[in-house]
């Protein structure tokens, strides 16, 4: 199997996909797979969902697990509130259990992060984590994702992301170029007939409910991470039938997720990294002023940005990068460098050596154009996370956790710069009231968090777990976003949970400690 590494997603790469929906019915799907037509259900009724078998997608890198998978498309209404509308196709793969002689009868269905990430690209991580060891693993690309019809890719945004590394993170030029990319993508998608308001979490959840029925499964188990946890909680709330066990990882709680919320999550994860360094004598002795150095470097770079020519980590021609305070903060949120290297990287930066951060910034100049569904991202963020709050609310949330940082850094949502003006362009319906609802359930649940998660702060899982009356909560020290692929202990706990949902074995967590931090000579 080709080597996959857990991605450190930059602010630029957090959101886009491949080719747009073809206006010609019956055209080939991306990667050469056959695709369902965009059919009308006829006046007055929504088309029933159905699963149409077909070949598996041809992924950019071969995925061994797809060799024996059963693939096809789930056909569903694009907008269930508009009877008679067109039908879209969602790519599906059923990966057989490794112990195929006697697999468990209830498979696991996976809900990916993002929103907008390529679900199929996560398959190697899931297989390596043992998700299909004893039961089949079901993968479905969320509506608008790569291999779907339509695919809400925005190559325009990908090209901006590659260009943005040479611009100030919050500069006027960066804002103008990004907003043009958003406008161009929106115009192209809507000209193709895409109903952008239909790409939301409620419709995503209904798609998964339809998938279980279309596959004629009496019950299954659910596992979702990051945005997939938000989707999974919505699915559990609206479609609880047939869910045997429910696991979520790196929690994005629907009742709390707004754009200002991101600052509290970011600060919690960074604080935990700082405290873990202080708990290791070698780290504490070598980097006693970790917190102060971070603030000083954010302030210094925002006042006096560095412009450097740097070779991207994968090699190639050097690119010009601008390293300012906003770029520094967002590289940290993107785990570039990794948490165990962060104190050393900041110490080097303070001593006049910005190489680690500069190379991480240069990595953003190489984009997988068209593999991330930015269209789905924008529809979810603008319809569900942005409403009811303003740019001032984001700034105030940032000031609350980092009062000594420059306003120019705090004014931008971590990982989502210029989001409010982008949402004014994207212009989808306000769905906050429908989405910001807690999920209350007695289905056996497992809630997994990592202490170093700077995207979805671990403490937010507590409120979710309180409403899941038969839940087990696991907090894994020293692990960042998307815990299971990074932690053998978490993999063991998840396997134990699916085997015995009401009595999982969590004992290994007691022995987990953060990795030793990197110590460089003074």
Short mmCIF file of C-alpha atoms in Angstrom, two decimals:
data_model
loop_
_atom_site.label_atom_id
_atom_site.label_comp_id
_atom_site.label_asym_id
_atom_site.label_seq_id
_atom_site.Cartn_x
_atom_site.Cartn_y
_atom_site.Cartn_z
CA UNK A 1 0.00 0.00 0.00
CA UNK A 2 1.37 3.46 -0.82
CA UNK A 3 2.52 5.32 2.23
CA UNK A 4 0.04 7.87 3.54
CA UNK A 5 0.94 10.31 6.26
CA UNK A 6 -1.57 12.05 8.45
CA UNK A 7 -1.86 15.47 6.83
CA UNK A 8 -0.96 18.68 8.61
CA UNK A 9 -3.66 20.73 6.92
CA UNK A 10 -2.78 24.35 6.34
CA UNK A 11 -5.29 27.15 6.45
CA UNK A 12 -5.05 27.20 2.70
CA UNK A 13 -5.71 23.49 2.31
CA UNK A 14 -8.50 23.24 4.83
CA UNK A 15 -11.25 23.55 2.18
CA UNK A 16 -11.53 22.13 -2.10
CA UNK A 17 -12.20 19.13 -4.78
CA UNK A 18 -11.67 18.07 -8.42
CA UNK A 19 -14.08 18.53 -11.29
CA UNK A 20 -17.45 20.19 -11.28
CA UNK A 21 -20.79 18.61 -12.03
CA UNK A 22 -21.17 17.93 -15.70
CA UNK A 23 -24.26 19.52 -17.23
CA UNK A 24 -24.56 16.50 -19.50
CA UNK A 25 -26.43 13.62 -17.82
CA UNK A 26 -24.66 10.31 -17.70
CA UNK A 27 -21.15 11.72 -18.16
CA UNK A 28 -18.17 9.92 -16.61
CA UNK A 29 -17.37 10.64 -13.01
CA UNK A 30 -13.95 11.88 -11.94
CA UNK A 31 -11.37 9.12 -12.19
CA UNK A 32 -13.32 7.35 -14.92
CA UNK A 33 -16.08 5.74 -12.85
CA UNK A 34 -19.59 5.61 -14.21
CA UNK A 35 -22.00 8.10 -12.70
CA UNK A 36 -25.76 8.24 -12.25
CA UNK A 37 -27.73 10.79 -14.17
CA UNK A 38 -29.09 13.87 -12.50
CA UNK A 39 -32.68 12.69 -12.71
CA UNK A 40 -35.83 14.57 -11.91
CA UNK A 41 -38.27 12.77 -9.68
CA UNK A 42 -41.22 14.32 -11.44
CA UNK A 43 -43.58 16.94 -10.10
CA UNK A 44 -44.69 16.74 -6.47
CA UNK A 45 -42.40 14.05 -5.14
CA UNK A 46 -38.78 13.48 -4.21
CA UNK A 47 -36.92 10.69 -5.97
CA UNK A 48 -36.40 7.68 -3.68
CA UNK A 49 -32.82 6.93 -2.73
CA UNK A 50 -31.21 3.92 -4.36
CA UNK A 51 -27.77 2.33 -4.49
CA UNK A 52 -26.36 1.77 -7.98
CA UNK A 53 -23.35 -0.63 -8.08
CA UNK A 54 -20.35 0.47 -10.11
CA UNK A 55 -16.55 0.46 -10.27
CA UNK A 56 -14.51 1.98 -7.49
CA UNK A 57 -12.99 5.44 -8.03
CA UNK A 58 -9.54 5.64 -9.57
CA UNK A 59 -7.71 7.54 -6.85
CA UNK A 60 -4.53 9.59 -7.53
CA UNK A 61 -2.58 7.13 -5.39
CA UNK A 62 -3.70 3.48 -5.54
CA UNK A 63 -5.57 2.39 -2.41
CA UNK A 64 -5.11 -1.32 -1.87
CA UNK A 65 -8.28 -1.68 0.19
CA UNK A 66 -10.37 -0.69 -2.84
CA UNK A 67 -9.15 -3.73 -4.80
CA UNK A 68 -11.66 -5.99 -3.05
CA UNK A 69 -14.27 -3.35 -2.23
CA UNK A 70 -17.83 -3.19 -3.53
CA UNK A 71 -18.44 0.27 -4.91
CA UNK A 72 -21.14 2.36 -6.53
CA UNK A 73 -23.25 5.45 -6.07
CA UNK A 74 -26.06 6.35 -3.73
CA UNK A 75 -28.63 8.37 -5.65
CA UNK A 76 -30.47 10.88 -3.45
CA UNK A 77 -32.46 14.10 -3.93
CA UNK A 78 -30.23 17.17 -4.04
CA UNK A 79 -32.75 19.10 -1.94
CA UNK A 80 -35.33 17.06 -0.05
CA UNK A 81 -37.40 20.18 0.64
CA UNK A 82 -38.01 20.67 -3.07
CA UNK A 83 -40.02 17.74 -4.44
CA UNK A 84 -39.40 17.09 -8.09
CA UNK A 85 -35.83 18.37 -8.00
CA UNK A 86 -32.84 16.63 -9.43
CA UNK A 87 -30.98 13.64 -8.02
CA UNK A 88 -27.28 13.61 -7.17
CA UNK A 89 -24.83 10.71 -6.83
CA UNK A 90 -22.60 10.02 -3.81
CA UNK A 91 -19.61 7.69 -4.18
CA UNK A 92 -19.73 4.63 -1.89
CA UNK A 93 -17.26 1.82 -1.09
CA UNK A 94 -17.86 -1.20 1.13
CA UNK A 95 -14.47 -2.53 2.24
CA UNK A 96 -14.66 -6.14 3.43
CA UNK A 97 -13.57 -7.23 6.89
CA UNK A 98 -10.05 -8.64 7.04
CA UNK A 99 -11.41 -11.67 8.93
CA UNK A 100 -13.89 -12.31 6.14
CA UNK A 101 -14.59 -15.89 7.19
CA UNK A 102 -16.83 -14.71 10.03
CA UNK A 103 -17.15 -10.93 10.16
CA UNK A 104 -19.54 -9.18 12.50
CA UNK A 105 -22.89 -8.55 10.87
CA UNK A 106 -22.99 -4.86 11.75
CA UNK A 107 -20.48 -2.82 9.70
CA UNK A 108 -18.87 0.52 10.58
CA UNK A 109 -19.80 3.59 8.56
CA UNK A 110 -17.27 6.42 8.52
CA UNK A 111 -18.01 10.15 8.48
CA UNK A 112 -15.01 12.24 7.40
CA UNK A 113 -13.81 15.64 8.53
CA UNK A 114 -13.67 18.90 6.67
CA UNK A 115 -16.32 19.68 5.71
CA UNK A 116 -15.11 18.98 2.20
CA UNK A 117 -12.23 16.54 2.76
CA UNK A 118 -11.80 13.63 0.34
CA UNK A 119 -13.23 10.69 2.28
CA UNK A 120 -11.54 8.07 0.10
CA UNK A 121 -8.13 9.51 0.94
CA UNK A 122 -8.81 8.57 4.59
CA UNK A 123 -9.20 4.86 3.81
CA UNK A 124 -5.52 3.90 4.44
CA UNK A 125 -5.65 5.56 7.88
CA UNK A 126 -8.86 3.72 8.74
CA UNK A 127 -7.55 0.35 7.59
CA UNK A 128 -4.24 0.86 9.41
CA UNK A 129 -6.28 1.74 12.52
CA UNK A 130 -8.13 -1.58 12.35
CA UNK A 131 -11.60 -0.25 11.45
CA UNK A 132 -12.23 -3.20 9.10
CA UNK A 133 -10.51 -5.87 11.17
CA UNK A 134 -13.69 -7.64 12.29
CA UNK A 135 -16.46 -5.97 10.30
CA UNK A 136 -16.99 -4.34 6.95
CA UNK A 137 -16.11 -0.66 6.64
CA UNK A 138 -18.45 1.59 4.67
CA UNK A 139 -17.15 4.78 3.10
CA UNK A 140 -19.40 7.40 1.51
CA UNK A 141 -18.20 10.73 0.16
CA UNK A 142 -20.34 13.46 1.69
CA UNK A 143 -22.39 15.34 -0.87
CA UNK A 144 -20.27 17.56 -3.09
CA UNK A 145 -17.03 15.71 -2.38
CA UNK A 146 -14.46 14.25 -4.73
CA UNK A 147 -15.93 11.41 -6.89
CA UNK A 148 -19.50 12.70 -6.28
CA UNK A 149 -21.87 14.19 -8.83
CA UNK A 150 -21.83 17.13 -8.50
CA UNK A 151 -18.36 17.69 -7.13
CA UNK A 152 -18.14 21.08 -5.41
CA UNK A 153 -14.45 21.58 -6.09
CA UNK A 154 -13.11 25.11 -6.34
CA UNK A 155 -9.81 25.01 -8.24
CA UNK A 156 -9.98 28.79 -8.06
CA UNK A 157 -9.49 28.64 -4.29
CA UNK A 158 -6.74 26.04 -4.62
CA UNK A 159 -4.83 28.35 -6.93
CA UNK A 160 -5.28 31.21 -4.48
CA UNK A 161 -4.03 29.02 -1.64
CA UNK A 162 -0.84 28.22 -3.56
CA UNK A 163 -0.31 31.93 -4.27
CA UNK A 164 -1.15 33.09 -0.75
CA UNK A 165 2.08 31.81 0.83
CA UNK A 166 3.83 34.79 -0.75
CA UNK A 167 1.36 37.29 0.68
CA UNK A 168 0.71 38.66 4.14
CA UNK A 169 -1.73 36.30 5.85
CA UNK A 170 -4.31 39.03 6.52
CA UNK A 171 -3.19 41.47 3.82
CA UNK A 172 -5.59 43.41 1.65
CA UNK A 173 -4.17 41.75 -1.46
CA UNK A 174 -4.75 38.28 0.00
CA UNK A 175 -8.33 39.21 0.87
CA UNK A 176 -9.06 40.56 -2.60
CA UNK A 177 -7.63 37.50 -4.33
CA UNK A 178 -9.44 35.06 -2.05
CA UNK A 179 -12.79 36.78 -2.44
CA UNK A 180 -12.39 36.78 -6.21
CA UNK A 181 -11.69 33.04 -6.08
CA UNK A 182 -14.80 32.47 -3.94
CA UNK A 183 -16.92 34.59 -6.29
CA UNK A 184 -15.62 32.80 -9.38
CA UNK A 185 -16.25 29.35 -7.88
CA UNK A 186 -19.75 30.26 -6.76
CA UNK A 187 -20.60 31.67 -10.17
CA UNK A 188 -19.36 28.56 -11.94
CA UNK A 189 -21.20 26.13 -9.66
CA UNK A 190 -24.49 27.99 -9.73
CA UNK A 191 -24.27 28.31 -13.52
CA UNK A 192 -24.15 24.51 -13.60
CA UNK A 193 -27.38 24.36 -11.61
CA UNK A 194 -25.94 23.46 -8.20
CA UNK A 195 -28.27 24.37 -5.32
CA UNK A 196 -25.61 25.53 -2.85
CA UNK A 197 -28.06 25.75 0.06
CA UNK A 198 -28.72 22.01 -0.24
CA UNK A 199 -25.15 21.18 0.78
CA UNK A 200 -25.63 21.24 4.53
CA UNK A 201 -25.37 18.94 7.53
CA UNK A 202 -29.07 18.07 7.67
CA UNK A 203 -29.02 16.81 4.08
CA UNK A 204 -25.69 15.05 4.70
CA UNK A 205 -27.24 13.22 7.66
CA UNK A 206 -30.29 12.20 5.61
CA UNK A 207 -27.93 10.80 2.96
CA UNK A 208 -26.41 8.43 5.51
CA UNK A 209 -29.86 7.38 6.73
CA UNK A 210 -30.79 6.60 3.13
CA UNK A 211 -27.54 4.69 2.61
CA UNK A 212 -28.27 2.26 5.46
CA UNK A 213 -31.70 1.56 4.03
CA UNK A 214 -30.44 1.27 0.46
CA UNK A 215 -27.84 -1.28 1.55
CA UNK A 216 -30.58 -3.14 3.50
CA UNK A 217 -28.65 -3.07 6.76
CA UNK A 218 -30.71 -3.60 9.94
CA UNK A 219 -28.05 -1.81 11.99
CA UNK A 220 -24.54 -0.45 11.81
CA UNK A 221 -21.92 1.34 13.89
CA UNK A 222 -20.94 4.98 13.33
CA UNK A 223 -17.47 6.54 13.54
CA UNK A 224 -16.87 10.21 12.68
CA UNK A 225 -14.12 12.72 13.38
CA UNK A 226 -13.87 16.53 13.35
CA UNK A 227 -16.69 17.83 11.13
CA UNK A 228 -17.65 14.17 10.83
CA UNK A 229 -18.43 14.22 14.57
CA UNK A 230 -20.75 17.19 13.98
CA UNK A 231 -22.41 15.28 11.14
CA UNK A 232 -22.58 12.09 13.22
CA UNK A 233 -24.26 13.90 16.13
CA UNK A 234 -26.77 15.43 13.73
CA UNK A 235 -27.38 12.02 12.20
CA UNK A 236 -27.90 10.46 15.65
CA UNK A 237 -30.33 13.22 16.59
CA UNK A 238 -32.41 13.10 13.41
CA UNK A 239 -32.07 9.43 12.34
CA UNK A 240 -31.36 7.28 15.42
CA UNK A 241 -32.82 4.12 13.90
CA UNK A 242 -30.40 1.30 13.25
CA UNK A 243 -27.42 2.73 15.16
CA UNK A 244 -25.87 -0.01 17.31
CA UNK A 245 -22.87 1.97 18.62
CA UNK A 246 -21.71 5.53 18.07
CA UNK A 247 -18.09 6.78 18.24
CA UNK A 248 -16.86 10.33 17.66
CA UNK A 249 -13.31 11.68 17.62
CA UNK A 250 -12.05 15.30 17.91
CA UNK A 251 -15.46 16.69 18.67
CA UNK A 252 -17.11 19.58 16.84
CA UNK A 253 -20.32 20.01 18.89
CA UNK A 254 -23.23 21.28 16.76
CA UNK A 255 -24.67 23.35 19.62
CA UNK A 256 -21.43 25.31 20.09
CA UNK A 257 -19.66 25.56 16.73
CA UNK A 258 -19.55 29.16 15.54
CA UNK A 259 -16.69 31.12 14.03
CA UNK A 260 -15.75 32.87 17.32
CA UNK A 261 -15.67 29.44 19.02
CA UNK A 262 -12.51 28.55 17.13
CA UNK A 263 -10.37 30.89 19.25
CA UNK A 264 -11.21 29.11 22.51
CA UNK A 265 -10.41 25.74 20.91
CA UNK A 266 -7.10 26.97 19.54
CA UNK A 267 -6.05 28.49 22.86
CA UNK A 268 -6.97 25.34 24.79
CA UNK A 269 -4.81 23.12 22.60
CA UNK A 270 -1.84 25.49 22.66
CA UNK A 271 -2.13 25.87 26.45
CA UNK A 272 -2.06 22.08 26.83
CA UNK A 273 1.10 21.85 24.73
CA UNK A 274 2.75 24.56 26.85
CA UNK A 275 1.72 22.82 30.08
CA UNK A 276 2.98 19.45 28.82
CA UNK A 277 6.37 21.02 28.11
CA UNK A 278 6.44 22.43 31.65
CA UNK A 279 5.69 18.94 32.99
CA UNK A 280 8.79 17.46 31.30
CA UNK A 281 11.92 18.58 33.18
CA UNK A 282 14.12 18.67 30.07
CA UNK A 283 11.60 20.79 28.18
CA UNK A 284 10.93 23.07 31.12
CA UNK A 285 14.64 23.66 31.67
CA UNK A 286 15.41 24.30 28.01
CA UNK A 287 12.30 26.35 27.15
CA UNK A 288 11.20 28.00 30.42
CA UNK A 289 9.56 30.93 28.60
CA UNK A 290 7.57 28.97 25.99
CA UNK A 291 4.40 31.05 26.40
CA UNK A 292 6.23 34.38 26.39
CA UNK A 293 8.30 33.45 23.34
CA UNK A 294 5.16 32.52 21.41
CA UNK A 295 3.56 35.91 22.14
CA UNK A 296 6.76 37.77 21.33
CA UNK A 297 7.18 36.02 17.98
CA UNK A 298 3.56 36.56 16.93
CA UNK A 299 3.91 40.27 17.76
CA UNK A 300 7.33 40.63 16.16
CA UNK A 301 6.41 38.94 12.90
CA UNK A 302 3.15 40.83 12.61
CA UNK A 303 5.03 44.11 13.02
CA UNK A 304 7.96 43.09 10.81
CA UNK A 305 7.08 40.17 8.51
CA UNK A 306 9.87 38.09 7.01
CA UNK A 307 10.03 37.54 3.25
CA UNK A 308 12.10 34.48 2.37
CA UNK A 309 12.91 32.25 -0.59
CA UNK A 310 12.41 28.69 0.58
CA UNK A 311 12.43 25.28 -1.05
CA UNK A 312 9.19 23.36 -0.31
CA UNK A 313 9.63 20.32 1.95
CA UNK A 314 9.14 17.93 -0.97
CA UNK A 315 11.84 19.64 -3.00
CA UNK A 316 11.63 21.76 -6.11
CA UNK A 317 12.20 25.36 -7.05
CA UNK A 318 12.34 27.77 -4.08
CA UNK A 319 9.24 29.88 -3.56
CA UNK A 320 8.79 33.27 -1.94
CA UNK A 321 7.00 33.09 1.39
CA UNK A 322 5.85 35.77 3.80
CA UNK A 323 5.98 34.81 7.46
CA UNK A 324 3.93 37.15 9.63
CA UNK A 325 2.06 36.74 12.91
CA UNK A 326 -1.09 35.37 11.32
CA UNK A 327 0.85 32.86 9.25
CA UNK A 328 2.78 31.73 12.34
CA UNK A 329 -0.39 31.13 14.34
CA UNK A 330 -2.07 29.24 11.52
CA UNK A 331 0.93 27.01 10.93
CA UNK A 332 0.72 26.02 14.60
CA UNK A 333 -2.99 25.29 14.24
CA UNK A 334 -2.15 23.16 11.20
CA UNK A 335 0.42 21.14 13.26
CA UNK A 336 3.35 22.47 11.22
CA UNK A 337 5.63 21.80 13.02
CA UNK A 338 4.31 18.93 15.12
CA UNK A 339 3.56 19.76 18.79
CA UNK A 340 6.66 17.97 20.09
CA UNK A 341 8.82 20.20 17.86
CA UNK A 342 7.00 23.47 18.58
CA UNK A 343 9.10 24.76 21.52
CA UNK A 344 12.30 24.09 19.56
CA UNK A 345 10.94 25.75 16.42
CA UNK A 346 9.91 28.86 18.35
CA UNK A 347 13.28 29.00 20.10
CA UNK A 348 15.03 28.81 16.72
CA UNK A 349 12.75 31.52 15.35
CA UNK A 350 13.53 33.82 18.28
CA UNK A 351 17.25 33.22 17.65
CA UNK A 352 16.92 34.31 14.03
CA UNK A 353 16.40 30.93 12.36
CA UNK A 354 12.89 30.74 10.84
CA UNK A 355 13.61 27.65 8.70
CA UNK A 356 11.07 25.26 10.23
CA UNK A 357 8.18 27.66 9.93
CA UNK A 358 9.30 29.00 6.56
CA UNK A 359 9.45 25.51 5.03
CA UNK A 360 6.04 24.71 6.49
CA UNK A 361 4.69 27.89 4.89
CA UNK A 362 6.32 26.94 1.59
CA UNK A 363 4.53 23.58 1.68
CA UNK A 364 1.29 25.45 0.99
CA UNK A 365 2.61 26.46 -2.43
CA UNK A 366 2.02 22.87 -3.58
CA UNK A 367 -1.71 22.23 -3.77
CA UNK A 368 -3.66 19.16 -4.85
CA UNK A 369 -5.85 21.21 -7.11
CA UNK A 370 -9.45 20.07 -7.12
CA UNK A 371 -9.32 17.39 -4.43
CA UNK A 372 -11.11 19.32 -1.67
CA UNK A 373 -14.77 20.36 -1.87
CA UNK A 374 -14.47 24.02 -0.91
CA UNK A 375 -18.04 24.45 -2.06
CA UNK A 376 -19.32 22.15 0.68
CA UNK A 377 -17.08 23.94 3.19
CA UNK A 378 -18.44 27.34 2.28
CA UNK A 379 -22.06 26.17 2.35
CA UNK A 380 -21.70 24.58 5.80
CA UNK A 381 -19.60 27.37 7.33
CA UNK A 382 -21.72 30.17 5.90
CA UNK A 383 -25.06 28.51 6.60
CA UNK A 384 -24.35 26.97 10.01
CA UNK A 385 -21.26 28.44 11.71
CA UNK A 386 -21.19 32.09 10.68
CA UNK A 387 -24.80 33.31 11.24
CA UNK A 388 -25.57 35.33 14.35
CA UNK A 389 -22.02 36.54 14.87
CA UNK A 390 -19.79 39.16 13.26
CA UNK A 391 -16.16 40.06 12.62
CA UNK A 392 -16.25 42.00 15.92
CA UNK A 393 -17.32 38.85 17.78
CA UNK A 394 -14.36 36.96 16.30
CA UNK A 395 -11.97 39.74 17.34
CA UNK A 396 -13.38 39.86 20.87
CA UNK A 397 -13.10 36.08 21.21
CA UNK A 398 -9.46 36.31 20.17
CA UNK A 399 -8.75 39.17 22.57
CA UNK A 400 -10.26 37.14 25.41
CA UNK A 401 -7.70 34.33 25.06
CA UNK A 402 -4.72 36.33 23.71
CA UNK A 403 -5.04 39.92 24.99
CA UNK A 404 -1.41 40.73 24.18
CA UNK A 405 -1.62 39.67 20.53
CA UNK A 406 -2.16 42.16 17.66
CA UNK A 407 -5.73 42.73 16.54
CA UNK A 408 -4.71 42.04 12.95
CA UNK A 409 -3.99 38.42 13.95
CA UNK A 410 -7.04 38.05 16.21
CA UNK A 411 -9.46 39.46 13.63
CA UNK A 412 -9.16 36.38 11.40
CA UNK A 413 -10.76 33.05 12.29
CA UNK A 414 -7.98 30.44 12.68
CA UNK A 415 -7.84 28.42 9.45
CA UNK A 416 -10.69 30.45 7.88
CA UNK A 417 -9.38 33.91 6.94
CA UNK A 418 -11.76 36.52 5.47
CA UNK A 419 -14.69 34.19 6.15
CA UNK A 420 -17.40 36.79 6.78
CA UNK A 421 -16.86 38.64 3.50
CA UNK A 422 -16.62 35.25 1.78
CA UNK A 423 -19.99 34.29 3.26
CA UNK A 424 -21.55 37.48 1.98
CA UNK A 425 -20.50 36.35 -1.48
CA UNK A 426 -21.50 32.70 -1.01
CA UNK A 427 -24.98 33.79 0.12
CA UNK A 428 -26.70 30.63 1.38
CA UNK A 429 -29.65 30.30 3.74
CA UNK A 430 -29.15 30.74 7.49
CA UNK A 431 -29.44 27.24 9.02
CA UNK A 432 -28.12 28.05 12.51
CA UNK A 433 -31.38 27.42 14.35
CA UNK A 434 -31.83 24.01 12.72
CA UNK A 435 -28.24 22.94 13.31
CA UNK A 436 -27.19 24.35 16.69
CA UNK A 437 -29.10 21.75 18.65
CA UNK A 438 -27.60 19.33 21.21
CA UNK A 439 -27.97 15.62 20.60
CA UNK A 440 -29.59 13.68 23.43
CA UNK A 441 -29.40 9.91 23.14
CA UNK A 442 -29.10 6.64 25.03
CA UNK A 443 -27.29 4.82 22.20
CA UNK A 444 -23.94 3.52 23.53
CA UNK A 445 -21.36 6.13 22.65
CA UNK A 446 -17.59 6.64 22.75
CA UNK A 447 -16.24 10.21 22.85
CA UNK A 448 -12.51 10.50 22.02
CA UNK A 449 -10.37 13.63 22.37
CA UNK A 450 -6.67 14.52 22.33
CA UNK A 451 -5.12 17.04 24.71
CA UNK A 452 -3.02 18.66 21.94
CA UNK A 453 -5.97 19.30 19.62
CA UNK A 454 -5.74 22.98 18.60
CA UNK A 455 -8.67 22.76 16.19
CA UNK A 456 -11.40 21.21 18.34
CA UNK A 457 -10.49 21.76 21.98
CA UNK A 458 -10.83 18.64 24.11
CA UNK A 459 -12.97 20.25 26.82
CA UNK A 460 -15.86 20.79 24.38
CA UNK A 461 -16.45 17.05 24.35
CA UNK A 462 -17.68 17.14 27.95
CA UNK A 463 -20.92 18.92 27.11
CA UNK A 464 -21.59 16.47 24.30
CA UNK A 465 -20.93 13.46 26.53
CA UNK A 466 -23.32 14.73 29.22
CA UNK A 467 -26.19 14.42 26.75
CA UNK A 468 -25.20 10.88 25.72
CA UNK A 469 -26.41 8.93 28.75
CA UNK A 470 -24.52 5.72 27.91
CA UNK A 471 -21.27 7.32 26.85
CA UNK A 472 -17.64 6.62 27.68
CA UNK A 473 -15.22 9.55 27.38
CA UNK A 474 -11.54 9.08 26.58
CA UNK A 475 -8.93 11.86 26.73
CA UNK A 476 -5.61 10.82 25.17
CA UNK A 477 -2.60 12.87 26.35
CA UNK A 478 -0.23 14.32 23.78
CA UNK A 479 -2.35 13.67 20.70
CA UNK A 480 -3.68 16.32 18.36
CA UNK A 481 -6.55 16.40 15.87
CA UNK A 482 -7.97 13.03 14.73
CA UNK A 483 -6.83 10.85 17.59
CA UNK A 484 -7.41 7.26 16.42
CA UNK A 485 -4.88 7.06 13.54
CA UNK A 486 -2.20 8.60 15.78
CA UNK A 487 -2.72 6.51 18.91
CA UNK A 488 -2.47 2.71 19.19
CA UNK A 489 -4.22 3.04 22.55
CA UNK A 490 -7.17 4.88 20.99
CA UNK A 491 -7.33 2.20 18.29
CA UNK A 492 -7.52 -0.45 20.98
CA UNK A 493 -10.25 1.44 22.84
CA UNK A 494 -12.30 1.89 19.66
CA UNK A 495 -12.04 -1.82 18.79
CA UNK A 496 -13.05 -2.73 22.33
CA UNK A 497 -16.00 -0.34 22.11
CA UNK A 498 -17.35 -1.82 18.90
CA UNK A 499 -16.96 -5.31 20.39
CA UNK A 500 -18.65 -4.34 23.71
CA UNK A 501 -20.33 -0.92 23.34
CA UNK A 502 -21.45 -0.71 26.96
CA UNK A 503 -18.15 -1.89 28.49
CA UNK A 504 -15.12 -0.82 26.43
CA UNK A 505 -11.64 -1.37 27.80
CA UNK A 506 -10.05 2.06 28.31
CA UNK A 507 -7.27 0.94 30.66
CA UNK A 508 -4.43 1.69 28.24
CA UNK A 509 -5.11 5.44 28.48
CA UNK A 510 -3.69 5.51 32.01
CA UNK A 511 -0.20 4.70 30.66
CA UNK A 512 -0.18 7.21 27.78
CA UNK A 513 2.12 10.22 28.09
CA UNK A 514 3.02 12.93 25.57
CA UNK A 515 6.12 12.28 23.48
CA UNK A 516 9.33 13.89 24.74
CA UNK A 517 9.69 17.37 23.31
CA UNK A 518 12.58 18.05 20.95
CA UNK A 519 15.55 19.55 22.80
CA UNK A 520 18.08 21.50 20.75
CA UNK A 521 21.48 22.67 22.07
CA UNK A 522 21.64 26.21 23.41
#
